[in-house]
mmCIF file of C-alpha atoms in Angstrom:
data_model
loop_
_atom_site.group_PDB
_atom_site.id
_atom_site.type_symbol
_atom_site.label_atom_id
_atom_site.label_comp_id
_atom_site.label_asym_id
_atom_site.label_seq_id
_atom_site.Cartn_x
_atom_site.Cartn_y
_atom_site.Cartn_z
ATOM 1 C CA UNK E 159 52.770 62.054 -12.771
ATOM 2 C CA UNK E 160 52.569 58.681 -11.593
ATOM 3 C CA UNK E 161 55.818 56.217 -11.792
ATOM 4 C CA UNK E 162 55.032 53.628 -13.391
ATOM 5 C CA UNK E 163 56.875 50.688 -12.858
ATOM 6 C CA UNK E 164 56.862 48.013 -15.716
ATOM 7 C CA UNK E 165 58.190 44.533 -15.030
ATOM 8 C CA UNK E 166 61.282 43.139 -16.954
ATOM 9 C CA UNK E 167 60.123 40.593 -19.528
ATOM 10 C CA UNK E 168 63.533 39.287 -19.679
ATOM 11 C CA UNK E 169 62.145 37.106 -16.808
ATOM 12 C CA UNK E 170 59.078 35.434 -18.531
ATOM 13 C CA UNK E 171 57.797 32.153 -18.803
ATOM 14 C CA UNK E 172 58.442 31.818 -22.681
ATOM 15 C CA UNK E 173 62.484 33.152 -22.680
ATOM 16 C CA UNK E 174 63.006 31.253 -19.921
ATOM 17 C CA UNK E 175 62.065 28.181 -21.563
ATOM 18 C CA UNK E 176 63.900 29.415 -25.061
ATOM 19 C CA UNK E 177 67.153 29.342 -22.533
ATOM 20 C CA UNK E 178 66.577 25.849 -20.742
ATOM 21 C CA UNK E 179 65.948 24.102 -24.200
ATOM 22 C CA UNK E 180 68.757 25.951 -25.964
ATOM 23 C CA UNK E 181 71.481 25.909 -23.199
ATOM 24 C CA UNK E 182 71.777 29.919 -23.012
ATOM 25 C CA UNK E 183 74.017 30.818 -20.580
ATOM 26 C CA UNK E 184 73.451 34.336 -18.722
ATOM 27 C CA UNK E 185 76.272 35.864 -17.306
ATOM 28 C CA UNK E 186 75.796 39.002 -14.982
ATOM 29 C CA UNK E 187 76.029 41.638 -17.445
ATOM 30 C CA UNK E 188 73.099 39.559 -19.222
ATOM 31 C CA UNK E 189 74.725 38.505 -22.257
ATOM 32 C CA UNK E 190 72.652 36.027 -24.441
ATOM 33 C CA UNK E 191 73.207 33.627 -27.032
ATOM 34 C CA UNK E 192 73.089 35.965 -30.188
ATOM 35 C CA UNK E 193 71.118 35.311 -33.769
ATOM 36 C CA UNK E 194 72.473 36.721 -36.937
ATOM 37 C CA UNK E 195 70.106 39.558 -38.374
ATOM 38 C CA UNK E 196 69.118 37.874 -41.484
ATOM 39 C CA UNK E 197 65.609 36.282 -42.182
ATOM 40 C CA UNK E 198 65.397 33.000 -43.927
ATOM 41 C CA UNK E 199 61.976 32.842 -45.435
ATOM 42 C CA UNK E 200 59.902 29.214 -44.449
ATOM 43 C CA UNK E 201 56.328 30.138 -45.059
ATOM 44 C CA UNK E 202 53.185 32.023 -44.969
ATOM 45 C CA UNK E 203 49.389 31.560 -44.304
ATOM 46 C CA UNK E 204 46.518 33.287 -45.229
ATOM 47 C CA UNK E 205 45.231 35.159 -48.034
ATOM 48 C CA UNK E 206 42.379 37.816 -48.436
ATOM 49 C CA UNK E 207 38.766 36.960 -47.531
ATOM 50 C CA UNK E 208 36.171 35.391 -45.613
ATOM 51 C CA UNK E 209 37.113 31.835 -45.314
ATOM 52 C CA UNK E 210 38.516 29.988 -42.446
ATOM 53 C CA UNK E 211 42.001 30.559 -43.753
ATOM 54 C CA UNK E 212 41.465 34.011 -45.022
ATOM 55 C CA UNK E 213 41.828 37.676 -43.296
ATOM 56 C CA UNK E 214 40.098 40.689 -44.119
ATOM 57 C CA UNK E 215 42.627 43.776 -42.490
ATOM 58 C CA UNK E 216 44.129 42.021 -40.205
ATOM 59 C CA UNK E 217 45.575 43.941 -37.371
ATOM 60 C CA UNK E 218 47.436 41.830 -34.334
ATOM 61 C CA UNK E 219 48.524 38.401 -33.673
ATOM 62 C CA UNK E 220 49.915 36.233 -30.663
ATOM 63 C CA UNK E 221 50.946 32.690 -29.141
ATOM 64 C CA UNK E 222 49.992 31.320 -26.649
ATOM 65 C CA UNK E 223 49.960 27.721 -25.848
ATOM 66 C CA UNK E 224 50.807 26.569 -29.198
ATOM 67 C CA UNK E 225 48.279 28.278 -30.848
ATOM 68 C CA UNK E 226 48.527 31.532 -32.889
ATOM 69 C CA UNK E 227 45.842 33.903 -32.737
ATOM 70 C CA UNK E 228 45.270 36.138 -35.978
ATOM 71 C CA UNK E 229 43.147 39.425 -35.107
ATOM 72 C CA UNK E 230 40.793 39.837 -38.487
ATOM 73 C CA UNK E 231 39.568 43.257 -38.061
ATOM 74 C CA UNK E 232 36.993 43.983 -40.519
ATOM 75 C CA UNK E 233 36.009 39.973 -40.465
ATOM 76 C CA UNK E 234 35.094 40.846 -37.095
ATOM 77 C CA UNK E 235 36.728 37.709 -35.389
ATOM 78 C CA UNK E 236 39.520 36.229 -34.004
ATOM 79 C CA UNK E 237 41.289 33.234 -36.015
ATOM 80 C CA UNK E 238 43.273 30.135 -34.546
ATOM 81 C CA UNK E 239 45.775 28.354 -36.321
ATOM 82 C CA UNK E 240 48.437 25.754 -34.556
ATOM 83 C CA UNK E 241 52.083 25.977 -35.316
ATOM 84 C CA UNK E 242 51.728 24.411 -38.805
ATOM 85 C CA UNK E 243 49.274 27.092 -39.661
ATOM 86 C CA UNK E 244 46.151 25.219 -40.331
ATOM 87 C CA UNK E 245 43.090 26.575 -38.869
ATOM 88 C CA UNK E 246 41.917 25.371 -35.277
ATOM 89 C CA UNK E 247 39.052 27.833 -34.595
ATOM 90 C CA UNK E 248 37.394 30.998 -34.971
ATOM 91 C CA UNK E 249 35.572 33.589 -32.958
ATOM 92 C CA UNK E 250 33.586 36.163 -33.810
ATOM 93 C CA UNK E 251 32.528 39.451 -31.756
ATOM 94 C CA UNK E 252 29.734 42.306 -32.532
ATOM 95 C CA UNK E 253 32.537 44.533 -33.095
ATOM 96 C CA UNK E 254 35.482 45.323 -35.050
ATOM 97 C CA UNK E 255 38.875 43.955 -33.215
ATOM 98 C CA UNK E 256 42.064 45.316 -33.230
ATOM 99 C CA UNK E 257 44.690 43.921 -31.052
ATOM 100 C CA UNK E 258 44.977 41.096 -28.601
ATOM 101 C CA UNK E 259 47.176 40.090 -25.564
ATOM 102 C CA UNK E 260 47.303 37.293 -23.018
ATOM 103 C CA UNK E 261 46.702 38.401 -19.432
ATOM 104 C CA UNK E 262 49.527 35.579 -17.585
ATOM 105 C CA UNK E 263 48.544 36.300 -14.289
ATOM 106 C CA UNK E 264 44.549 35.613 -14.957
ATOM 107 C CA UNK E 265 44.786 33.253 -17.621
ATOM 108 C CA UNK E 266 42.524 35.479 -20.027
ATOM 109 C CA UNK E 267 42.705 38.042 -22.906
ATOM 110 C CA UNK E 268 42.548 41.018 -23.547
ATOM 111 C CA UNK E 269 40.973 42.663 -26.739
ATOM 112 C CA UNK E 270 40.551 46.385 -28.067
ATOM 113 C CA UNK E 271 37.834 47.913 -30.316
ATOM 114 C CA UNK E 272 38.301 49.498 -33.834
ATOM 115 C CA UNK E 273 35.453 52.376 -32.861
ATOM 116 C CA UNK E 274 34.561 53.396 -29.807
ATOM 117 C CA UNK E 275 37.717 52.721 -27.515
ATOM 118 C CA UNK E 276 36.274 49.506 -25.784
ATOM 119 C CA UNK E 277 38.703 47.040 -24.265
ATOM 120 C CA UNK E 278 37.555 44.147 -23.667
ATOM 121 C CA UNK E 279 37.922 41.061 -21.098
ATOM 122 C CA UNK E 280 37.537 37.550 -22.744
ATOM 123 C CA UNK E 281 37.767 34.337 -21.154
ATOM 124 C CA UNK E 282 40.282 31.479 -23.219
ATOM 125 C CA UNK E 283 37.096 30.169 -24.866
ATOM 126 C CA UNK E 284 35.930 34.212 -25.801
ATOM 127 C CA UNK E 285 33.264 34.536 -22.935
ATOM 128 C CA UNK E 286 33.086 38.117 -21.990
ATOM 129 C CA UNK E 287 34.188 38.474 -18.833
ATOM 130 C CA UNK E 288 33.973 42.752 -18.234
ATOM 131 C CA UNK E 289 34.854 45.729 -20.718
ATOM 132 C CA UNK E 290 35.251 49.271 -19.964
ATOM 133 C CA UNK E 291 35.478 52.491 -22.798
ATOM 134 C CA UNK E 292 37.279 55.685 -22.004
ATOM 135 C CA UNK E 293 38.121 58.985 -23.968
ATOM 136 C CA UNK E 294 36.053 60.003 -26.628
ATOM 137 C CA UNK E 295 33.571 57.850 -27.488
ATOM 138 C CA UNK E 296 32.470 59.690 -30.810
ATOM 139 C CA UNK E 297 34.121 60.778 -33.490
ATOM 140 C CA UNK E 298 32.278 63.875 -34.903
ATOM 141 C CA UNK E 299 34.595 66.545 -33.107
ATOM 142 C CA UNK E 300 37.292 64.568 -35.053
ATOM 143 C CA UNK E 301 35.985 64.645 -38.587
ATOM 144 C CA UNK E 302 33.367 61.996 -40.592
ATOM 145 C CA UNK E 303 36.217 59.171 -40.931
ATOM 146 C CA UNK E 304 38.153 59.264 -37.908
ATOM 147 C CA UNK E 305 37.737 55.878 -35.767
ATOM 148 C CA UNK E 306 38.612 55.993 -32.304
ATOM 149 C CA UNK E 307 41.083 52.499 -32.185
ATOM 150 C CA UNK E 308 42.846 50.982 -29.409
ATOM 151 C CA UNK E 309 45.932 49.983 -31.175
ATOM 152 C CA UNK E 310 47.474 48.259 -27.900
ATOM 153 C CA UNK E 311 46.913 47.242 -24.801
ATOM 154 C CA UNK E 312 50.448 46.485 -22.214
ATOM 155 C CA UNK E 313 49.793 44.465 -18.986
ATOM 156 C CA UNK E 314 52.739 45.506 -16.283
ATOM 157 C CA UNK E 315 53.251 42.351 -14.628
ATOM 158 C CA UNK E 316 54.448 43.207 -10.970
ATOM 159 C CA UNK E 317 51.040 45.698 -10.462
ATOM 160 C CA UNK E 318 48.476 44.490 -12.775
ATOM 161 C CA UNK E 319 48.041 47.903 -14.531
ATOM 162 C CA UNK E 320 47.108 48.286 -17.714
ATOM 163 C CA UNK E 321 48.519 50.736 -20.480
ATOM 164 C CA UNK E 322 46.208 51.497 -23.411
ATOM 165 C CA UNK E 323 47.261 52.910 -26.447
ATOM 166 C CA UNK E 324 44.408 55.204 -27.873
ATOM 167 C CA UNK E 325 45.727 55.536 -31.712
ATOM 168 C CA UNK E 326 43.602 58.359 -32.597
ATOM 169 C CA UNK E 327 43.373 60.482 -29.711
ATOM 170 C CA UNK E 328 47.354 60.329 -29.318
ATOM 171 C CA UNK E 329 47.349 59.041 -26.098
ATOM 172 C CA UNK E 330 48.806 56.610 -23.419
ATOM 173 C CA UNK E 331 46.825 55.561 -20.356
ATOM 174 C CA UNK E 332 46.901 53.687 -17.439
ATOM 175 C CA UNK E 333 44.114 51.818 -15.976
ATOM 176 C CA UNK E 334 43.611 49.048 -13.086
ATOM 177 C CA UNK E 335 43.029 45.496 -14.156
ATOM 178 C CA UNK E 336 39.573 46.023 -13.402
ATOM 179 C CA UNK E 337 39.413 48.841 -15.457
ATOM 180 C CA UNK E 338 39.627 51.881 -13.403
ATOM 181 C CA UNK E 339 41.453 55.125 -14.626
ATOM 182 C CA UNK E 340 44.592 55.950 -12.755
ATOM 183 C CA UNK E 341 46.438 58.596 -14.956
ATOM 184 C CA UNK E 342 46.717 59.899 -18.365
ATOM 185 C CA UNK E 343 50.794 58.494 -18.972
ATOM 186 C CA UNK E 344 51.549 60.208 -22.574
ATOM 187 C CA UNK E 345 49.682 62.647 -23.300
ATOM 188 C CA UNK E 346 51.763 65.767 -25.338
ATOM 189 C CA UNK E 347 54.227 63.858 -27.023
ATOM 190 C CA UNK E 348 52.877 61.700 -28.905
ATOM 191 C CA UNK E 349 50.398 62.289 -32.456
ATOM 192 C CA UNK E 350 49.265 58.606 -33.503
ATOM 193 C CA UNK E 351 50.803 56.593 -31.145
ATOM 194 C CA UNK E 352 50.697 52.911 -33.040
ATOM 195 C CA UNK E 353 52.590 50.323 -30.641
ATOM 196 C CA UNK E 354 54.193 50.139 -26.966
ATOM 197 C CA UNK E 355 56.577 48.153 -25.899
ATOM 198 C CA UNK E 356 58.992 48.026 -22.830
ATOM 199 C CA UNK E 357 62.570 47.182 -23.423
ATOM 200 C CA UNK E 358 65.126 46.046 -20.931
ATOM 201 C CA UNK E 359 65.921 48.865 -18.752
ATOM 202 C CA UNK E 360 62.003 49.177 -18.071
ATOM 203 C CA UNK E 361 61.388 52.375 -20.785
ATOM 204 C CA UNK E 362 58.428 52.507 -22.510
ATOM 205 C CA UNK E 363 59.220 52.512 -26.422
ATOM 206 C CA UNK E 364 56.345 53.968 -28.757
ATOM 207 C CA UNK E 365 56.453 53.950 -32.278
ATOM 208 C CA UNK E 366 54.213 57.288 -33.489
ATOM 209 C CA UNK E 367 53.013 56.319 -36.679
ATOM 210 C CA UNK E 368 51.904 60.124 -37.986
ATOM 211 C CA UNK E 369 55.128 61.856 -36.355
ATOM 212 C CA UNK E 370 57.218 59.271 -38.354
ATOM 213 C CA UNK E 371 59.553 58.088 -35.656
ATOM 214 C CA UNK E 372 59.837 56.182 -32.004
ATOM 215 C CA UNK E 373 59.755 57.469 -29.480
ATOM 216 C CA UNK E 374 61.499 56.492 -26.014
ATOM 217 C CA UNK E 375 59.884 57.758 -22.306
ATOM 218 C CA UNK E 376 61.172 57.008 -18.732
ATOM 219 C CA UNK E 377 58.622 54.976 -16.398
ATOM 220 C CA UNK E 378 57.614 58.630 -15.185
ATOM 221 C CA UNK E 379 56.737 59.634 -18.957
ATOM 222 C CA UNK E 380 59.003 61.820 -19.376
ATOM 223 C CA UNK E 381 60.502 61.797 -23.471
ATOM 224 C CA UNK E 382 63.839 60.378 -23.324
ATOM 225 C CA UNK E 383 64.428 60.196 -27.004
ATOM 226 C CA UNK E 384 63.676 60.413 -30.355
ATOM 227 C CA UNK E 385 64.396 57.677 -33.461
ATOM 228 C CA UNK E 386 64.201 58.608 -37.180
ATOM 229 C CA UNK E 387 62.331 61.353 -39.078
ATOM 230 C CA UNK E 388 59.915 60.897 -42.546
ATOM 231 C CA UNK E 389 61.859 59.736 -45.203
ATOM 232 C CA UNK E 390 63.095 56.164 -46.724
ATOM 233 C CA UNK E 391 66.690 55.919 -45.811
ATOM 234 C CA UNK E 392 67.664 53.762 -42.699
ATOM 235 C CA UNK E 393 66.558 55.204 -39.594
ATOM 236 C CA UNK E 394 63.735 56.531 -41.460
ATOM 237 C CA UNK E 395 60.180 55.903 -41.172
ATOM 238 C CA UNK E 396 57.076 56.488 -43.208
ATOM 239 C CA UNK E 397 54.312 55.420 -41.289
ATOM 240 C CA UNK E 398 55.882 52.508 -38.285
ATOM 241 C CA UNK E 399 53.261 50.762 -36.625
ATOM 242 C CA UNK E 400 53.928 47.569 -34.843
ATOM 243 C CA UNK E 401 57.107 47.129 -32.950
ATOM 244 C CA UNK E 402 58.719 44.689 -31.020
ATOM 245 C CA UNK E 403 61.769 44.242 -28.633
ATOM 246 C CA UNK E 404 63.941 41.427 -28.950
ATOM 247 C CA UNK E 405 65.059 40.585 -25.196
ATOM 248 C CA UNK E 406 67.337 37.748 -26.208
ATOM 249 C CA UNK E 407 69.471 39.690 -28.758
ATOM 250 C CA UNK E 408 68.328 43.206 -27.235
ATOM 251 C CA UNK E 409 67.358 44.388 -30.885
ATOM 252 C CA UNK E 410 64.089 46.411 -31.884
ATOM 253 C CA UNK E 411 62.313 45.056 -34.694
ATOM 254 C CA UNK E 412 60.179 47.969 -36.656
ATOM 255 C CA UNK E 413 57.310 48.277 -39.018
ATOM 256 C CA UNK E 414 57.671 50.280 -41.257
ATOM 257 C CA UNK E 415 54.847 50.178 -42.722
ATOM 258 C CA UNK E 416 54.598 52.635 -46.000
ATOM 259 C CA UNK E 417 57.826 52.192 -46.979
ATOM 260 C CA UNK E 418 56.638 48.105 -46.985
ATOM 261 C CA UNK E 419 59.737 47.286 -45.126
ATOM 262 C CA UNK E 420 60.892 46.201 -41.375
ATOM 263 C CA UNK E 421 64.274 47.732 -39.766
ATOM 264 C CA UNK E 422 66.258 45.883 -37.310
ATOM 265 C CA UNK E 423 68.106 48.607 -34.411
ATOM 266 C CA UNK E 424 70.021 47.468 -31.634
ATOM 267 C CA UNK E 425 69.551 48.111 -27.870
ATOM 268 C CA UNK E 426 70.734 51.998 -28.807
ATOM 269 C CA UNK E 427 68.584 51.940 -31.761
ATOM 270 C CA UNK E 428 71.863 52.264 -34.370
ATOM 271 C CA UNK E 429 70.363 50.721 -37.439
ATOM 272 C CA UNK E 430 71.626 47.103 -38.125
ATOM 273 C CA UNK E 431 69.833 45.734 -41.308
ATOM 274 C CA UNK E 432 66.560 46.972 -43.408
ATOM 275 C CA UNK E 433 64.880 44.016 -44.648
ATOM 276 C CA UNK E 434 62.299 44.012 -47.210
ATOM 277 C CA UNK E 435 60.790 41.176 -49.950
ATOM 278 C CA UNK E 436 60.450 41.971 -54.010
ATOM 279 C CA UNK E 437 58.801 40.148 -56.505
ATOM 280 C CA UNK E 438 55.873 38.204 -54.887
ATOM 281 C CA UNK E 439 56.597 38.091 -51.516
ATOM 282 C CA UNK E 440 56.707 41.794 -51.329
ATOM 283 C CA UNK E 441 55.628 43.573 -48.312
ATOM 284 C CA UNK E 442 52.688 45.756 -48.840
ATOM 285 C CA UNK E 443 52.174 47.184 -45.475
ATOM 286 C CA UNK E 444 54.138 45.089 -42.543
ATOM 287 C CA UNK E 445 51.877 45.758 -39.067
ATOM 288 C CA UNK E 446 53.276 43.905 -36.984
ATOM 289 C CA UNK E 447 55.880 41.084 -36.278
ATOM 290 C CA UNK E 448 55.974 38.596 -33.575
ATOM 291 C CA UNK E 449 58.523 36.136 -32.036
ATOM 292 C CA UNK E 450 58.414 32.658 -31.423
ATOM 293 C CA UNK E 451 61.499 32.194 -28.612
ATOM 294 C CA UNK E 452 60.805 28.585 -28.467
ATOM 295 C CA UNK E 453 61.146 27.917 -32.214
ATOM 296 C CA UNK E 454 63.408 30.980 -33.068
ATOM 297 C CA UNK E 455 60.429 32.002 -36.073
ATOM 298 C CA UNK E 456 59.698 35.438 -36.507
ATOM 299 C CA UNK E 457 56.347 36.147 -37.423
ATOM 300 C CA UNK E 458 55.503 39.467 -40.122
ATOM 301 C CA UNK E 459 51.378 40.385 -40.327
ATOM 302 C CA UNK E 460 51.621 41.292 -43.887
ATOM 303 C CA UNK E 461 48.421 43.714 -43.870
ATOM 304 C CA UNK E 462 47.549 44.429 -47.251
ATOM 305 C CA UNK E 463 48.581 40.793 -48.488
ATOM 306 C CA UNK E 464 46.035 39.912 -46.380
ATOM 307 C CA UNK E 465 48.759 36.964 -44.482
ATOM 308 C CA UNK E 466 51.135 35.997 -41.780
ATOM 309 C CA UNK E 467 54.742 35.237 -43.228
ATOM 310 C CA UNK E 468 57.171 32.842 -41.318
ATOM 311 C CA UNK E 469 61.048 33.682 -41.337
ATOM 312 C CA UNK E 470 63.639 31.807 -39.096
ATOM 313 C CA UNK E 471 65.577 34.486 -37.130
ATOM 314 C CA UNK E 472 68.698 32.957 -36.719
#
């Protein structure tokens, strides 16, 4: 097995900045400033469609330079909208997208396919720089409507690697940044593996979308533990997709998707709040959620609403 070393986000760019701006003082046990769990509503954007402003399934979203990028799967494109949420730009590809992430170190992106398990290389104005495909490439072994999705792709910082979430194939792998198969990470464990994140102490955290729980591994893969079972209590999951680690206030942040809500664990993963909207800013199917350090926003891909909604996390 290889060890895989994964670098400690606590020491990007963006928190950095969120610490200067905001006076956070770090001690040496790494203490932060702390927000309160609730979410204050502020806005939304998007509804469903083809028009500039519109999504059709979207799937993954990110910032980067004042910008937010909205991955519109079956629109086949990428939309741009600037911090008030009106539309900048669009892009679109001759294929169905599914997740994007900024490469820091090359000043480029990332992208994954909805079929075939392509990632791709894009320059910041969407030339196509390389691309590579790995795993099964059809789906006929699998049955008529299985798609073979990357659902995520994880840059480690410090070596360059990449870690690709294959969503169908229930599997984790690591590649070079040139796209060169090192090692099969995950590969028993998991059934749909949805998201991957790394939290503080460097594990890999996986939310398993069909086993109905997260999952935690060391950097050497080996399954350290085991969050929630089916069900709709807290703690339980029906379907979690995206989820995201909050490095300031050392909280997960969960999708969960069929039970249209999004739980909030701390750094041990003991519950702390289940929040979810009624009337008609109900969820229906949260994917994936986002944070804005700078502005303290946390950002919810509302799936089947077709939109992004906008809550301060204070």
């Amino acid at each position: 097995m290889l060890e895989y070393q994964a670098v400690n986000r606590c020491d990007t760019d963006e928190i950095l900045r969120f610490f200067e701006k905001n006076k956070v003082i770090i001690d040496n046990d790494c203490k932060f400033f702390k927000f309160s769990e609730e979410l204050i509503y502020i806005n939304q954007f998007g509804s469903k469609g083809t028009e500039d402003d519109q999504f059709t399934y979207p799937f993954d979203m990110l910032i980067n330079d004042d910008l937010i990028y909205v991955v519109d799967t079956h629109n086949n494109r990428i939309s741009v909208f600037d911090m008030n949420y009106n539309f900048v730009n669009k892009f679109y590809f001759d294929f169905e997208p599914t997740c994007i992430t900024y490469d820091r170190k090359n000043d480029n992106f990332l992208i994954g396919s909805y079929w075939g398990n392509w990632v791709k290389r894009y320059s910041k104005d969407f030339k196509l720089l390389g691309q590579f495909q790995y795993g099964r490439t059809s789906t006929w072994e699998l049955g008529p409507w299985v798609y073979l999705s990357v659902s995520k792709i994880l840059i480690d910082e410090i070596s360059d690697n990449l870690l690709v979430c294959y969503l169908n194939e229930g599997i984790v792998r690591i590649f070079t940044k040139d796209g060169i198969f090192k090692e099969e990470f995950i590969t028993t464990d998991l059934k749909r593996p949805f998201d991957i994140v790394f939290n503080d102490k460097n594990q890999l955290v996986v939310s398993d979308s069909w086993d109905n729980c997260i999952k935690v591994f060391s950097t050497g893969g080996r399954r350290i533990k085991t969050i929630g079972t089916k069900g709709n209590r807290n703690s339980e999951f029906n379907y979690p997709s995206g989820i995201t680690f909050d490095f300031v206030n050392r909280r997960y942040i969960v999708c969960d998707e069929e039970n249209h809500r999004i739980q909030i664990f701390d750094e041990n993963f003991e519950h702390v709040k289940t929040f979810s909207e009624e009337d008609k800013r109900k969820f229906e199917h949260p994917r994936k959620t986002l944070i804005d350090y700078n502005t303290r926003n946390l950002y919810v891909l509302d799936k089947d609403n077709s939109c992004i909604k906008v809550y301060k996390y204070k």
